[in-house]
Each structure stands twice: as C-alpha cells, then as structure tokens.
PDB file of C-alpha atoms and ligand atoms in Angstrom:
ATOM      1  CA  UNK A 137     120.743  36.278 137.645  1.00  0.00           C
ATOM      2  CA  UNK A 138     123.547  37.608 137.548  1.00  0.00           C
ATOM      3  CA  UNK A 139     127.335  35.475 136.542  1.00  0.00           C
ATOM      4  CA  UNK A 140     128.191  32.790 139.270  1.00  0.00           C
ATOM      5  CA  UNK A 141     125.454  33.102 142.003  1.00  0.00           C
ATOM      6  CA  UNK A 142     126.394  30.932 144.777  1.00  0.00           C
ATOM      7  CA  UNK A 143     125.095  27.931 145.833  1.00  0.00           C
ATOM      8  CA  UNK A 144     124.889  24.888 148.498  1.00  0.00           C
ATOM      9  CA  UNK A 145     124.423  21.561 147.867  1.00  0.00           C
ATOM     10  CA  UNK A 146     120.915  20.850 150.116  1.00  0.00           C
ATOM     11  CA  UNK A 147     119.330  18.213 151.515  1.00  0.00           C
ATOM     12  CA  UNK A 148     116.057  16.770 153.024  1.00  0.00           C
ATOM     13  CA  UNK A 149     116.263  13.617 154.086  1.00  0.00           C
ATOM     14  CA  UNK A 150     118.639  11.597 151.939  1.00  0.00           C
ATOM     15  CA  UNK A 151     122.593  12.681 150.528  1.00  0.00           C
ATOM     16  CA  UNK A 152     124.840  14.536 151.790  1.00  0.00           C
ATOM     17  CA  UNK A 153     124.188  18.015 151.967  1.00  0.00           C
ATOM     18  CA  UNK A 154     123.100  20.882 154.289  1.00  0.00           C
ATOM     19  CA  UNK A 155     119.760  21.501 155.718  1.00  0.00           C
ATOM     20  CA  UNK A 156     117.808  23.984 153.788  1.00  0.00           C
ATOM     21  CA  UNK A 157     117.579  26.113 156.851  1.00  0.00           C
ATOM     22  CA  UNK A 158     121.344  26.491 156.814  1.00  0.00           C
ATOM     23  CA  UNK A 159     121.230  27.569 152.905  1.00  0.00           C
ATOM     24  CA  UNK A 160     118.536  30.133 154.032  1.00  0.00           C
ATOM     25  CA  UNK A 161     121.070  31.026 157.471  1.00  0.00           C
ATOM     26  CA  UNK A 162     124.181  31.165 155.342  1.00  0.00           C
ATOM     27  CA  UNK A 163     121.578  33.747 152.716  1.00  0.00           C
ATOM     28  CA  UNK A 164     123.080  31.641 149.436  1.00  0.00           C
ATOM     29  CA  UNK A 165     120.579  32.586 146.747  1.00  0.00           C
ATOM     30  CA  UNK A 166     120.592  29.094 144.837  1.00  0.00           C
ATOM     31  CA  UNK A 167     120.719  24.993 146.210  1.00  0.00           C
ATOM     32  CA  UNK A 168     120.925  22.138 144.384  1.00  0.00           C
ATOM     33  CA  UNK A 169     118.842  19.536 146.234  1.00  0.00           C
ATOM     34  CA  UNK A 170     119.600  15.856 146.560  1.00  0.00           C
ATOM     35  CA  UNK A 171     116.393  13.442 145.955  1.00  0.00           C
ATOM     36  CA  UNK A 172     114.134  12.871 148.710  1.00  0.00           C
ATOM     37  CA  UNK A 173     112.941   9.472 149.405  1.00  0.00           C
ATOM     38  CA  UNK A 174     110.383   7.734 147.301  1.00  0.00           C
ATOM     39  CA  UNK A 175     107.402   8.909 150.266  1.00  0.00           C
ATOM     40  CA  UNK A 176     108.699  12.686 149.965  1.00  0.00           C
ATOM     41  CA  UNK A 177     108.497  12.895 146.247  1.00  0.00           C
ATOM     42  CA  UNK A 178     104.857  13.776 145.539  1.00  0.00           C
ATOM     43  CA  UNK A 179     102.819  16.372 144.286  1.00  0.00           C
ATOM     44  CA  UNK A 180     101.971  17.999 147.813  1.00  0.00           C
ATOM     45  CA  UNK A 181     105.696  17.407 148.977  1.00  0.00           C
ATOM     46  CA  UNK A 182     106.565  19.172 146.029  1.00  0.00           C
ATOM     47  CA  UNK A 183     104.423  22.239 146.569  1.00  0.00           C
ATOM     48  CA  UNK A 184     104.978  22.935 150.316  1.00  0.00           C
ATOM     49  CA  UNK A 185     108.557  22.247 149.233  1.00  0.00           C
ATOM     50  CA  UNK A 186     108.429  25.234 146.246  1.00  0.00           C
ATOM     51  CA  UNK A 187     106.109  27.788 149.117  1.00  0.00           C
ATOM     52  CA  UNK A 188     109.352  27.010 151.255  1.00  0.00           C
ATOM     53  CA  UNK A 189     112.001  27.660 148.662  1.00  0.00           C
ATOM     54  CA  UNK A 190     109.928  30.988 147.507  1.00  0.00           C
ATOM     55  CA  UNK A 191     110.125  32.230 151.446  1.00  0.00           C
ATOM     56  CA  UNK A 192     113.909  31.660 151.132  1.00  0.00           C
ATOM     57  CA  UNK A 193     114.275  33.479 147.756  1.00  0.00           C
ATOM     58  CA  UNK A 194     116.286  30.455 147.150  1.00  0.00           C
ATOM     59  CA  UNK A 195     115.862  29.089 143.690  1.00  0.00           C
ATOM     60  CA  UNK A 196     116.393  25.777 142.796  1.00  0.00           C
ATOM     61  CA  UNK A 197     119.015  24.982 140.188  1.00  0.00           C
ATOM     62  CA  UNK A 198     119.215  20.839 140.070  1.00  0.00           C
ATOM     63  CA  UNK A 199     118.041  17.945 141.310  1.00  0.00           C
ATOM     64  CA  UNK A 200     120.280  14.776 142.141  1.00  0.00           C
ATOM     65  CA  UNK A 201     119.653  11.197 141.795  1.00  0.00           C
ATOM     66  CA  UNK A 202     120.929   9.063 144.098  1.00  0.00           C
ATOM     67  CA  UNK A 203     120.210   5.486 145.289  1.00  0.00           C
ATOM     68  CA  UNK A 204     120.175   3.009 148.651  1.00  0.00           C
ATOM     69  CA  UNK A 205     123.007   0.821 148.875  1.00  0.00           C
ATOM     70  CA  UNK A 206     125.782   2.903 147.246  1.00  0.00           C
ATOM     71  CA  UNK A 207     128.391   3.621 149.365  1.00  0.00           C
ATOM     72  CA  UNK A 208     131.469   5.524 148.737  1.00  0.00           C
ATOM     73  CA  UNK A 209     133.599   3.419 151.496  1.00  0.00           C
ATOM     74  CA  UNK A 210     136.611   2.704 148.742  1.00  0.00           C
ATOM     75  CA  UNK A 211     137.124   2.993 145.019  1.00  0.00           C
ATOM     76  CA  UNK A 212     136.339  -0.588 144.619  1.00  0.00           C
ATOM     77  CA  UNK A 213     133.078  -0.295 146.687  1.00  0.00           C
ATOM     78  CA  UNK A 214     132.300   2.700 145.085  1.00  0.00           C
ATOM     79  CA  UNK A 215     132.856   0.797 141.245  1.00  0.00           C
ATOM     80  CA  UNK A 216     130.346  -2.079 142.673  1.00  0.00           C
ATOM     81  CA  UNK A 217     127.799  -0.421 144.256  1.00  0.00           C
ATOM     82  CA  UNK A 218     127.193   3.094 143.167  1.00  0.00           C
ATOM     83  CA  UNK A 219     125.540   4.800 140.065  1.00  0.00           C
ATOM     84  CA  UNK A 220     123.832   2.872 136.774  1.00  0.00           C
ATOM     85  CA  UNK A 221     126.662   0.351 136.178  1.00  0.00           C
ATOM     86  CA  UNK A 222     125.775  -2.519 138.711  1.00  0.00           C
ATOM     87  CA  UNK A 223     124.073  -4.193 136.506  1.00  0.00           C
ATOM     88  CA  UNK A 224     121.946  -6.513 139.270  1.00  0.00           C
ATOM     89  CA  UNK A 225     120.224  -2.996 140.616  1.00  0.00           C
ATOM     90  CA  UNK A 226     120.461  -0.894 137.082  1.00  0.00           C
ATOM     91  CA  UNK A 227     116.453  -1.694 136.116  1.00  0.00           C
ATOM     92  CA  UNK A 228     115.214  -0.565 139.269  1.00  0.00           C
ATOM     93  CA  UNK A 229     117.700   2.560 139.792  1.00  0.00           C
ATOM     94  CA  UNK A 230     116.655   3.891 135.779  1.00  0.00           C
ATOM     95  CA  UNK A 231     112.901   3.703 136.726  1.00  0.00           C
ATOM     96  CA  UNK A 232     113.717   5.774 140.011  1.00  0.00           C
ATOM     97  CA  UNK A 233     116.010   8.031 138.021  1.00  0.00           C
ATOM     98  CA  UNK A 234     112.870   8.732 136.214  1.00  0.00           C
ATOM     99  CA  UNK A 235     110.352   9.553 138.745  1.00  0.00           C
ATOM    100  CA  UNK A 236     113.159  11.744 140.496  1.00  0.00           C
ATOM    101  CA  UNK A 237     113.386  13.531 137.057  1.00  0.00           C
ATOM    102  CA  UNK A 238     109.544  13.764 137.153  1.00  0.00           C
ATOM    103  CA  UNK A 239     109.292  14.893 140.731  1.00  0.00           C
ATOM    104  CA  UNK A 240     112.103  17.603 139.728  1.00  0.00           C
ATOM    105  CA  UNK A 241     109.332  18.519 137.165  1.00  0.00           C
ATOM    106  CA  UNK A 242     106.686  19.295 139.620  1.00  0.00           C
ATOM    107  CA  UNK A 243     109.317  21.435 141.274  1.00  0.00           C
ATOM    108  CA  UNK A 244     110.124  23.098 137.759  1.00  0.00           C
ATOM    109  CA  UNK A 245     113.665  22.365 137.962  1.00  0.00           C
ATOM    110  CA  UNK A 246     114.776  21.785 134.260  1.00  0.00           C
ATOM    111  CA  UNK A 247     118.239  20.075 135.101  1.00  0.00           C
ATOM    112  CA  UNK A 248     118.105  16.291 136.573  1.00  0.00           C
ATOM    113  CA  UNK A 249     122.092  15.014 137.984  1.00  0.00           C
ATOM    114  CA  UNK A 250     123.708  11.670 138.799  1.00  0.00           C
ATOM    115  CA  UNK A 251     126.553  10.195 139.198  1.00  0.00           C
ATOM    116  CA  UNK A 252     126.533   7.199 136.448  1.00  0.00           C
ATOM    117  CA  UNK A 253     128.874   5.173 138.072  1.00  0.00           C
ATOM    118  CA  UNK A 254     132.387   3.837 136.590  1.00  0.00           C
ATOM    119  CA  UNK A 255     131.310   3.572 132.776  1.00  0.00           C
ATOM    120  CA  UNK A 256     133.488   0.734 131.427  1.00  0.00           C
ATOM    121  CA  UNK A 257     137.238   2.062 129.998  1.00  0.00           C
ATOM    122  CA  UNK A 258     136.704  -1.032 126.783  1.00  0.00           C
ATOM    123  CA  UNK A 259     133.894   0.761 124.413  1.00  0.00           C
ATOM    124  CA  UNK A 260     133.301  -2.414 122.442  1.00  0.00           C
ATOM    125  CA  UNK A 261     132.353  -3.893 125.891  1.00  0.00           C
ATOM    126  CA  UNK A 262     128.542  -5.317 126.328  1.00  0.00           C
ATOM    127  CA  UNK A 263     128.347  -2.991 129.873  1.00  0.00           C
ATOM    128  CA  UNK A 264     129.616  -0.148 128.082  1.00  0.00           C
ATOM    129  CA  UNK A 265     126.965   0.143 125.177  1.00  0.00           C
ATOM    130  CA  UNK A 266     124.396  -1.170 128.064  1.00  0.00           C
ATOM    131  CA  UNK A 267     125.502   2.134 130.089  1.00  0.00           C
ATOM    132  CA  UNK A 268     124.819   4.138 126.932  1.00  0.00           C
ATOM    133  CA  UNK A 269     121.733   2.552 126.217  1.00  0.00           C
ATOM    134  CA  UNK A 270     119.967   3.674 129.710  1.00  0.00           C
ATOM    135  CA  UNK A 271     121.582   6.762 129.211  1.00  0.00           C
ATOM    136  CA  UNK A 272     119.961   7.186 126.315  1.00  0.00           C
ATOM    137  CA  UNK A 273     116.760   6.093 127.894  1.00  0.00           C
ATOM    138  CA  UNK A 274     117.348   8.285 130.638  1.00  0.00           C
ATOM    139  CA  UNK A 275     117.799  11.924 128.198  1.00  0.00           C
ATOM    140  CA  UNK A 276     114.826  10.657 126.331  1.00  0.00           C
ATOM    141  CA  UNK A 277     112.659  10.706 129.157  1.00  0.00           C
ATOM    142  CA  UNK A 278     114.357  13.805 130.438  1.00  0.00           C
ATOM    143  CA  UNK A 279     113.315  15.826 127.188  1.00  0.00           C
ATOM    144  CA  UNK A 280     110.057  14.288 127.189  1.00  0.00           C
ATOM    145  CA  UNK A 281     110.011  16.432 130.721  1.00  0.00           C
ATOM    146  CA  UNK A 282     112.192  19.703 129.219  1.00  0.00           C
ATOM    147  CA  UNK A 283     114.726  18.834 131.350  1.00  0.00           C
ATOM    148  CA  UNK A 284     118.833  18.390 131.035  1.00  0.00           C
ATOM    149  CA  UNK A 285     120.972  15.371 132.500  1.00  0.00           C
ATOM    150  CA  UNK A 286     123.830  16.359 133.564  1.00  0.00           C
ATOM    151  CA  UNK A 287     126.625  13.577 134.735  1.00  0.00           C
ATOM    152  CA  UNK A 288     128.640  14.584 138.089  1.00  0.00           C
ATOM    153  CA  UNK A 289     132.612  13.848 137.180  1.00  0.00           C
ATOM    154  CA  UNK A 290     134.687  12.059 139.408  1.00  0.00           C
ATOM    155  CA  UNK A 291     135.047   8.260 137.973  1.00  0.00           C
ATOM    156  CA  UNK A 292     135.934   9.014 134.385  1.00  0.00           C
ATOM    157  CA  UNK A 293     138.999  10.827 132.605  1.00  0.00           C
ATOM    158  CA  UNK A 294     138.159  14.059 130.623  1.00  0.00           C
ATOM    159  CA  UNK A 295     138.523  11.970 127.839  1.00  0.00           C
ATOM    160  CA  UNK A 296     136.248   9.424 128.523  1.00  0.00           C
ATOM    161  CA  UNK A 297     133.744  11.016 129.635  1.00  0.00           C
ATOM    162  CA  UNK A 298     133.528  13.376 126.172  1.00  0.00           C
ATOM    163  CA  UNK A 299     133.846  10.023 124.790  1.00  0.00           C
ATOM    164  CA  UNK A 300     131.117   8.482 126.248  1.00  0.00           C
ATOM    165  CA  UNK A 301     129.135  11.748 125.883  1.00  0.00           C
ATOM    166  CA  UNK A 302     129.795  11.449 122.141  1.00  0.00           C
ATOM    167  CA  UNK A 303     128.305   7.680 122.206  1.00  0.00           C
ATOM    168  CA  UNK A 304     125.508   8.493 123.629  1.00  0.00           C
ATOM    169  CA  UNK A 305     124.297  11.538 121.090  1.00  0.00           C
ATOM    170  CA  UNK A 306     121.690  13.184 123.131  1.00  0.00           C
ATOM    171  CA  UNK A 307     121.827  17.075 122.985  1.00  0.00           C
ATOM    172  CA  UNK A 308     120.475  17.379 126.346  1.00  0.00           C
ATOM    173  CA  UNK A 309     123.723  15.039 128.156  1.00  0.00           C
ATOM    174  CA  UNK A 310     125.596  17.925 129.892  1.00  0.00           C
ATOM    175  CA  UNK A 311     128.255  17.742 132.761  1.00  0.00           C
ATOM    176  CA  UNK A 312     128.029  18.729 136.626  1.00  0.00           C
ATOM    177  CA  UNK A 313     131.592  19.269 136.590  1.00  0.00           C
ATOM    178  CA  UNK A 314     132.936  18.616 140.333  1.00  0.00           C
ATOM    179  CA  UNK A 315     136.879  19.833 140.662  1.00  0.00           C
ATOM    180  CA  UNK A 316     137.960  18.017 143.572  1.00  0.00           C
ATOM    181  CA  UNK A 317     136.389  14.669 142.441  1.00  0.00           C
ATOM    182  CA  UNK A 318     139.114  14.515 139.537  1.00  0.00           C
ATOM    183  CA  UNK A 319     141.848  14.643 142.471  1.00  0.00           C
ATOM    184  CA  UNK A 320     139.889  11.835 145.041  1.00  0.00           C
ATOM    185  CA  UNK A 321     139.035   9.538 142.385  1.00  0.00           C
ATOM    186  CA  UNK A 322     142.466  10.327 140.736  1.00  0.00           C
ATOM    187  CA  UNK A 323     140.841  11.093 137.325  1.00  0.00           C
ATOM    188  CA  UNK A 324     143.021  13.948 136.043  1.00  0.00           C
ATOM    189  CA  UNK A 325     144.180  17.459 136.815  1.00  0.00           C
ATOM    190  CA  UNK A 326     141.019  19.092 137.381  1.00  0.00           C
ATOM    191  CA  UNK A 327     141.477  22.588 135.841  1.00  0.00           C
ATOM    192  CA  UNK A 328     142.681  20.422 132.469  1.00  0.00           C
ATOM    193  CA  UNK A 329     139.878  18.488 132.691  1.00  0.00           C
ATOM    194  CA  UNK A 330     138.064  21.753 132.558  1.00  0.00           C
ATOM    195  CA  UNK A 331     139.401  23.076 129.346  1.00  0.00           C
ATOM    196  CA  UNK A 332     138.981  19.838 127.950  1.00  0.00           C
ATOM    197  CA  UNK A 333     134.958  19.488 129.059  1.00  0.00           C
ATOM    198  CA  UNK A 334     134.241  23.088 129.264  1.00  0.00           C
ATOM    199  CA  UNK A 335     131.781  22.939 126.312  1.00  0.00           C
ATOM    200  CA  UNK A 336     129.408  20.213 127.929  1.00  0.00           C
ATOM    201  CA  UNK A 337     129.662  21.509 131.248  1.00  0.00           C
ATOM    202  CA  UNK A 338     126.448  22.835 132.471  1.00  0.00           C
ATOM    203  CA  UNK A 339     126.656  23.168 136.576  1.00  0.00           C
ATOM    204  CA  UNK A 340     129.620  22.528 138.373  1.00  0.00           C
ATOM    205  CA  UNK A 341     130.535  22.037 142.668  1.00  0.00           C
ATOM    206  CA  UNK A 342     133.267  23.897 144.306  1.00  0.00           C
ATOM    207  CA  UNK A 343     134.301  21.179 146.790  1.00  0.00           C
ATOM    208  CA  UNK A 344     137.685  20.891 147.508  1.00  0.00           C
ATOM    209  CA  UNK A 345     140.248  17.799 147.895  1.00  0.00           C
ATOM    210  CA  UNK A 346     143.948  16.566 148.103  1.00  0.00           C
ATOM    211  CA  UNK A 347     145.622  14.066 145.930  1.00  0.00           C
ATOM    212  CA  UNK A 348     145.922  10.336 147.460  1.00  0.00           C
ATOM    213  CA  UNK A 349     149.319   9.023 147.678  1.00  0.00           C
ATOM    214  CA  UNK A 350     148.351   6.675 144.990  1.00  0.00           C
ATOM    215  CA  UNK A 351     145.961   8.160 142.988  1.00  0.00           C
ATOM    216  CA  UNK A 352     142.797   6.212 141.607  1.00  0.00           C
ATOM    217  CA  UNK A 353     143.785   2.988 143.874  1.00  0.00           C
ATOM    218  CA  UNK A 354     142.670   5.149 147.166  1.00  0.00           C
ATOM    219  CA  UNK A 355     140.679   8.193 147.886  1.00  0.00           C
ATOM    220  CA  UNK A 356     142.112  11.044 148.125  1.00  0.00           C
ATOM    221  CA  UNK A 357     140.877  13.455 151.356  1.00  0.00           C
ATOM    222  CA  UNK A 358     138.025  15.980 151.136  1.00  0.00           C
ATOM    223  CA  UNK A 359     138.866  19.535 152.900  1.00  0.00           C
ATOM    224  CA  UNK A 360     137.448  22.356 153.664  1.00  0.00           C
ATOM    225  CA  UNK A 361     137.051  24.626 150.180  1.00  0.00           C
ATOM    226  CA  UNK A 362     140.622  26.569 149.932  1.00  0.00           C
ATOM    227  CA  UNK A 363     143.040  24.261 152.162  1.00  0.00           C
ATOM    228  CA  UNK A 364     142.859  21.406 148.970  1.00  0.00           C
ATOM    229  CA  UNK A 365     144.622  21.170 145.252  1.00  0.00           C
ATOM    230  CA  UNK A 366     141.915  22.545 143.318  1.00  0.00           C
ATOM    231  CA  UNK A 367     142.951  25.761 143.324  1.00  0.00           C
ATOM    232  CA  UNK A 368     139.970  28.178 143.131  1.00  0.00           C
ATOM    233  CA  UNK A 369     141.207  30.795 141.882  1.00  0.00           C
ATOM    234  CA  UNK A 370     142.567  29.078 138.962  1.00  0.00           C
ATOM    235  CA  UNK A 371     139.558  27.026 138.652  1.00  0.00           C
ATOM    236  CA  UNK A 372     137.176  30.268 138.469  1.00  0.00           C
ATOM    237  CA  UNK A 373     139.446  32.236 136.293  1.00  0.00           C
ATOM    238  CA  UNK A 374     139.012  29.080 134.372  1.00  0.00           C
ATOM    239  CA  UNK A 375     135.340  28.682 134.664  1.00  0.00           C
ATOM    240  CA  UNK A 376     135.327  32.224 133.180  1.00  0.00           C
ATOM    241  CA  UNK A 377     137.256  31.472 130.519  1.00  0.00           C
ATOM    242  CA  UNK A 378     134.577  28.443 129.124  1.00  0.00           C
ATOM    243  CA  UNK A 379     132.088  30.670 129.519  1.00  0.00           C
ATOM    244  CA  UNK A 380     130.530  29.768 132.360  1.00  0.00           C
ATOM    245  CA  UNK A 381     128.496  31.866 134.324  1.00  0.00           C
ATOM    246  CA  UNK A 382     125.842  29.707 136.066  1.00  0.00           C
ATOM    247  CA  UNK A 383     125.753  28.621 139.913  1.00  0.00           C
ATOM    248  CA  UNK A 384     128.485  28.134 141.672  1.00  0.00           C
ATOM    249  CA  UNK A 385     127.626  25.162 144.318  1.00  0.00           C
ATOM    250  CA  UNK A 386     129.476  24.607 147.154  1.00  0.00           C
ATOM    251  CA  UNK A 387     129.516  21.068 148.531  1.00  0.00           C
ATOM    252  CA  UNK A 388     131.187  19.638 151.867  1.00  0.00           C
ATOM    253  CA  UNK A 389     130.337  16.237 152.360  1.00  0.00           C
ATOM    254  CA  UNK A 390     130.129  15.895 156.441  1.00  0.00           C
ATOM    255  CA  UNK A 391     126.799  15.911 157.439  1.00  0.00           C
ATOM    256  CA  UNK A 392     127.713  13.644 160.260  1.00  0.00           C
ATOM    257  CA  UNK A 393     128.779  16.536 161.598  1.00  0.00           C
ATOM    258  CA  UNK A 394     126.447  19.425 160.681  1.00  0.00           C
ATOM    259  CA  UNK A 395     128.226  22.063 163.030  1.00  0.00           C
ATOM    260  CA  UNK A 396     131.357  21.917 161.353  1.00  0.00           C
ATOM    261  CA  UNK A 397     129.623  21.402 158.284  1.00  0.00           C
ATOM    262  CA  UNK A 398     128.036  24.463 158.235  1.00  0.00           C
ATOM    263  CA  UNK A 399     130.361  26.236 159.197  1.00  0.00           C
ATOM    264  CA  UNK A 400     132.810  25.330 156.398  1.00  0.00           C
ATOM    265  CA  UNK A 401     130.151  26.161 154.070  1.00  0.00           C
ATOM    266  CA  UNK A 402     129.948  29.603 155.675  1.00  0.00           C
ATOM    267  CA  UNK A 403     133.673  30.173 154.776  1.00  0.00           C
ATOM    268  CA  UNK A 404     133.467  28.575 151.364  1.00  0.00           C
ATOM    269  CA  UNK A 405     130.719  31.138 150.519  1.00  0.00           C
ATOM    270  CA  UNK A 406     132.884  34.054 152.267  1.00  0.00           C
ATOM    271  CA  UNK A 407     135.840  32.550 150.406  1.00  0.00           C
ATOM    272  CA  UNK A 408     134.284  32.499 146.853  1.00  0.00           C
ATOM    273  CA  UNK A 409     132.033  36.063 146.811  1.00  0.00           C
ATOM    274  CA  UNK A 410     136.053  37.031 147.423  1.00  0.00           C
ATOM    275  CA  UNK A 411     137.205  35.777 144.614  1.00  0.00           C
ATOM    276  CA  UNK A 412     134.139  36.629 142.392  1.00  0.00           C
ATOM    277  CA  UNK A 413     134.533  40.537 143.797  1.00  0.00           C
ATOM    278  CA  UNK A 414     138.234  39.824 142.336  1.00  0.00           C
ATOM    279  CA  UNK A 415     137.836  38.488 138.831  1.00  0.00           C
ATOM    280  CA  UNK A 416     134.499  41.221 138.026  1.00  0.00           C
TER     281      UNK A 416
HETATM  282 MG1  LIG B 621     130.070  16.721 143.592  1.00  0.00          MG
END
C-alpha cells in the first residue's frame, strides 16, 4: 500500500463509528473496526464479515476493544468507568480483551487497540504495577496470536505513557496515537506529543478537537476534522517526519447522528487526500 492510505473508524454493532456501508460509499480503502458484541464474534461472523470486507476492497487495519459500562460523560466518569483500571470490572474486561484479540485473529488482523484507561501518575503505586501486570498479560497473549497492542492516547502525558510503555517491556506495546484526544483530555500539545512518541506509534486517528477552557478538569469539544487545534497539516508533515506511513483513520464520534456523521467523514477524507496530494 502505498504511504498514508485513508481510513474510517467502522462499526457493527457496538462503538462509535460509521457503518461499513458508508466506508464502502465514502470508497476509503482501509477501516479500523470497533469489537462486535460477544454473539457477533465467532468463527462464521468472522468469515461472512472478511467475504464482505473483500467485496469492499476494504482491508482491515485494527481491531478495538471496548467494554459495557464505560462512558465518556466527564473526565471523572471517564477515570472510573472506562478502560483496564477499574479494578472491580478489570478480570472480566482482560479475558474479553482476549477473545476480541482472538476474534481479530480469525479476521487476520495482526494489530489489537484499547484504550487502557487513566494508568495511575504514582509508579510505585499497587494499581500502577497491577495496570502493567495485565498489560503484560495482555501482549503475551497478543504474541501468542502474532498480533500488536497498540494503546489509543488521550488520558496520559507523552511522558507517561513512554513511561509506562518502558515498565511494561513488551516489544509488541505500540501506540494508536489519536491528536485531538491530547487537546479533550488536556494531555499535552498534540504535535509534541508526537515527536516525543513517534517511535512507538504504530496507527494513529485524525479526529479533530478544541482545547477546554480548563484543560484536563473538562472535555474539551470534538469538531469536524479541520475547524479544531490539531492542525493537520502540521500534524501530517509531522507524521512524515517519524516515519510514518501507515493508515490514516479518520474518526468522528456522532453516530447519534449518522447523516451528519457521514458526511463529516466525507470532508475529512476530501480534506486529507488534499493534504497528502500536497506533502508527496
Ligand atoms: Mg481515537
């Protein structure tokens, strides 16, 4: 393929993304797809799934984890309920993690993508080596599978996260590295987080955002891809600069109102071939 194919984040019947039809309307040649529930994730799902993708010419570049009862209503909402930190719903969420990762086998998608959660600031905390311990668990089984792990950014600074990355020491712990999460969660400039990260990251989003008033106590706003502080030119130019050349996934995270949705995606894809016509 060649540098920077587009992408969409997709959807089935859980997370926030498109419809697969629309990645196949809006003719992007790559999705990452979030995990279908437990009762979609077998080995005939799978297949009809793969007949449907190969149709599309749409290939399949990640598969995300994600869980029932996270919600992203707040920061401290998110901090409680979301990811591998919560320690009352941790057991059960690693063993799902796992069959996601395996189902993402059967569809021969080598890269399996979560958000952790907020990973404790204090590394001589109990949580903290607890979070690297199923982390651990998590790459283990993940190689056992070929596949990478790649942790979505967003809750952590860029210095945490290479941090915790270092902790961990599993060469196959990557980064999804997601611009406009540094500016909602107010984790850091996002294109100096990207210097800083570049070598670990592995897949990235192009989603866009603007700064809250007071960063990291209240979300910022997701908007439409160009109208935010990411910056995308800077951010490619960037990209370019690590070395990146892999899929370039668009996310906008509205499917409430799949219209509008879609239609944002449409310009985000129009928006970004632009730019990569620009920078070749
Ligand atoms: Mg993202």
């Amino acid at each position: 393929m060649s540098r920077w194919p587009i992408g969409v984040f997709a959807s089935l019947d859980a997370g926030l993304g498109v419809k697969l039809e629309v990645a196949q309307e809006l003719g992007v040649p790559t999705i990452q797809l979030h995990a279908p529930s437990r009762a979609v994730r077998t080995e005939r799902h799978a297949e009809n799934f793969l007949m449907r993708l190969a149709s599309m010419k749409i290939t399949l570049t990640a598969v995300f984890g994600g869980f029932e009862g996270e919600s992203y209503a707040d920061i401290p909402t998110t901090s409680r309920t979301v990811g591998l930190v919560p320690p009352e719903t941790r057991a059960a969420r690693v063993a799902e993690v796992k069959e996601i990762a395996d189902f993402a086998k059967l569809l021969g998608c080598p890269v399996v993508a979560l958000h952790l959660g907020f990973i404790p600031h204090d590394a001589a905390a109990g949580l903290y080596r607890e979070v690297v311990d199923v982390t651990r668990d998590l790459c283990d089984h993940c190689r056992a599978n070929g596949q990478s792990l790649h942790l979505e950014t967003g809750q952590e600074t860029a210095d945490d996260l290479l941090r915790f990355i270092a902790d961990v020491r599993r060469d196959n712990l990557f980064i999804n590295f997601d611009p406009a999460n540094m500016i909602l969660y107010g984790t850091g400039n996002p294109i100096q987080a990207l210097w800083k990260v570049g070598p670990y990251v592995r897949s990235v989003h192009c989603k866009d955002g603007r700064w809250a008033a007071n960063p990291g106590q209240e979300w910022g706003q997701e908007v439409p891809l160009g109208h935010g502080d990411v910056g995308f030119e800077t951010y490619l130019r960037t990209l370019a600069a690590i070395g990146y050349t892999g899929p370039l996934t668009i996310e906008r995270e509205i499917p409430q109102q799949p219209e509008r949705q879609k239609a944002e995606v449409g310009h985000a894809v129009r928006l970004l071939e632009g730019l990569k016509a620009k920078l070749a």
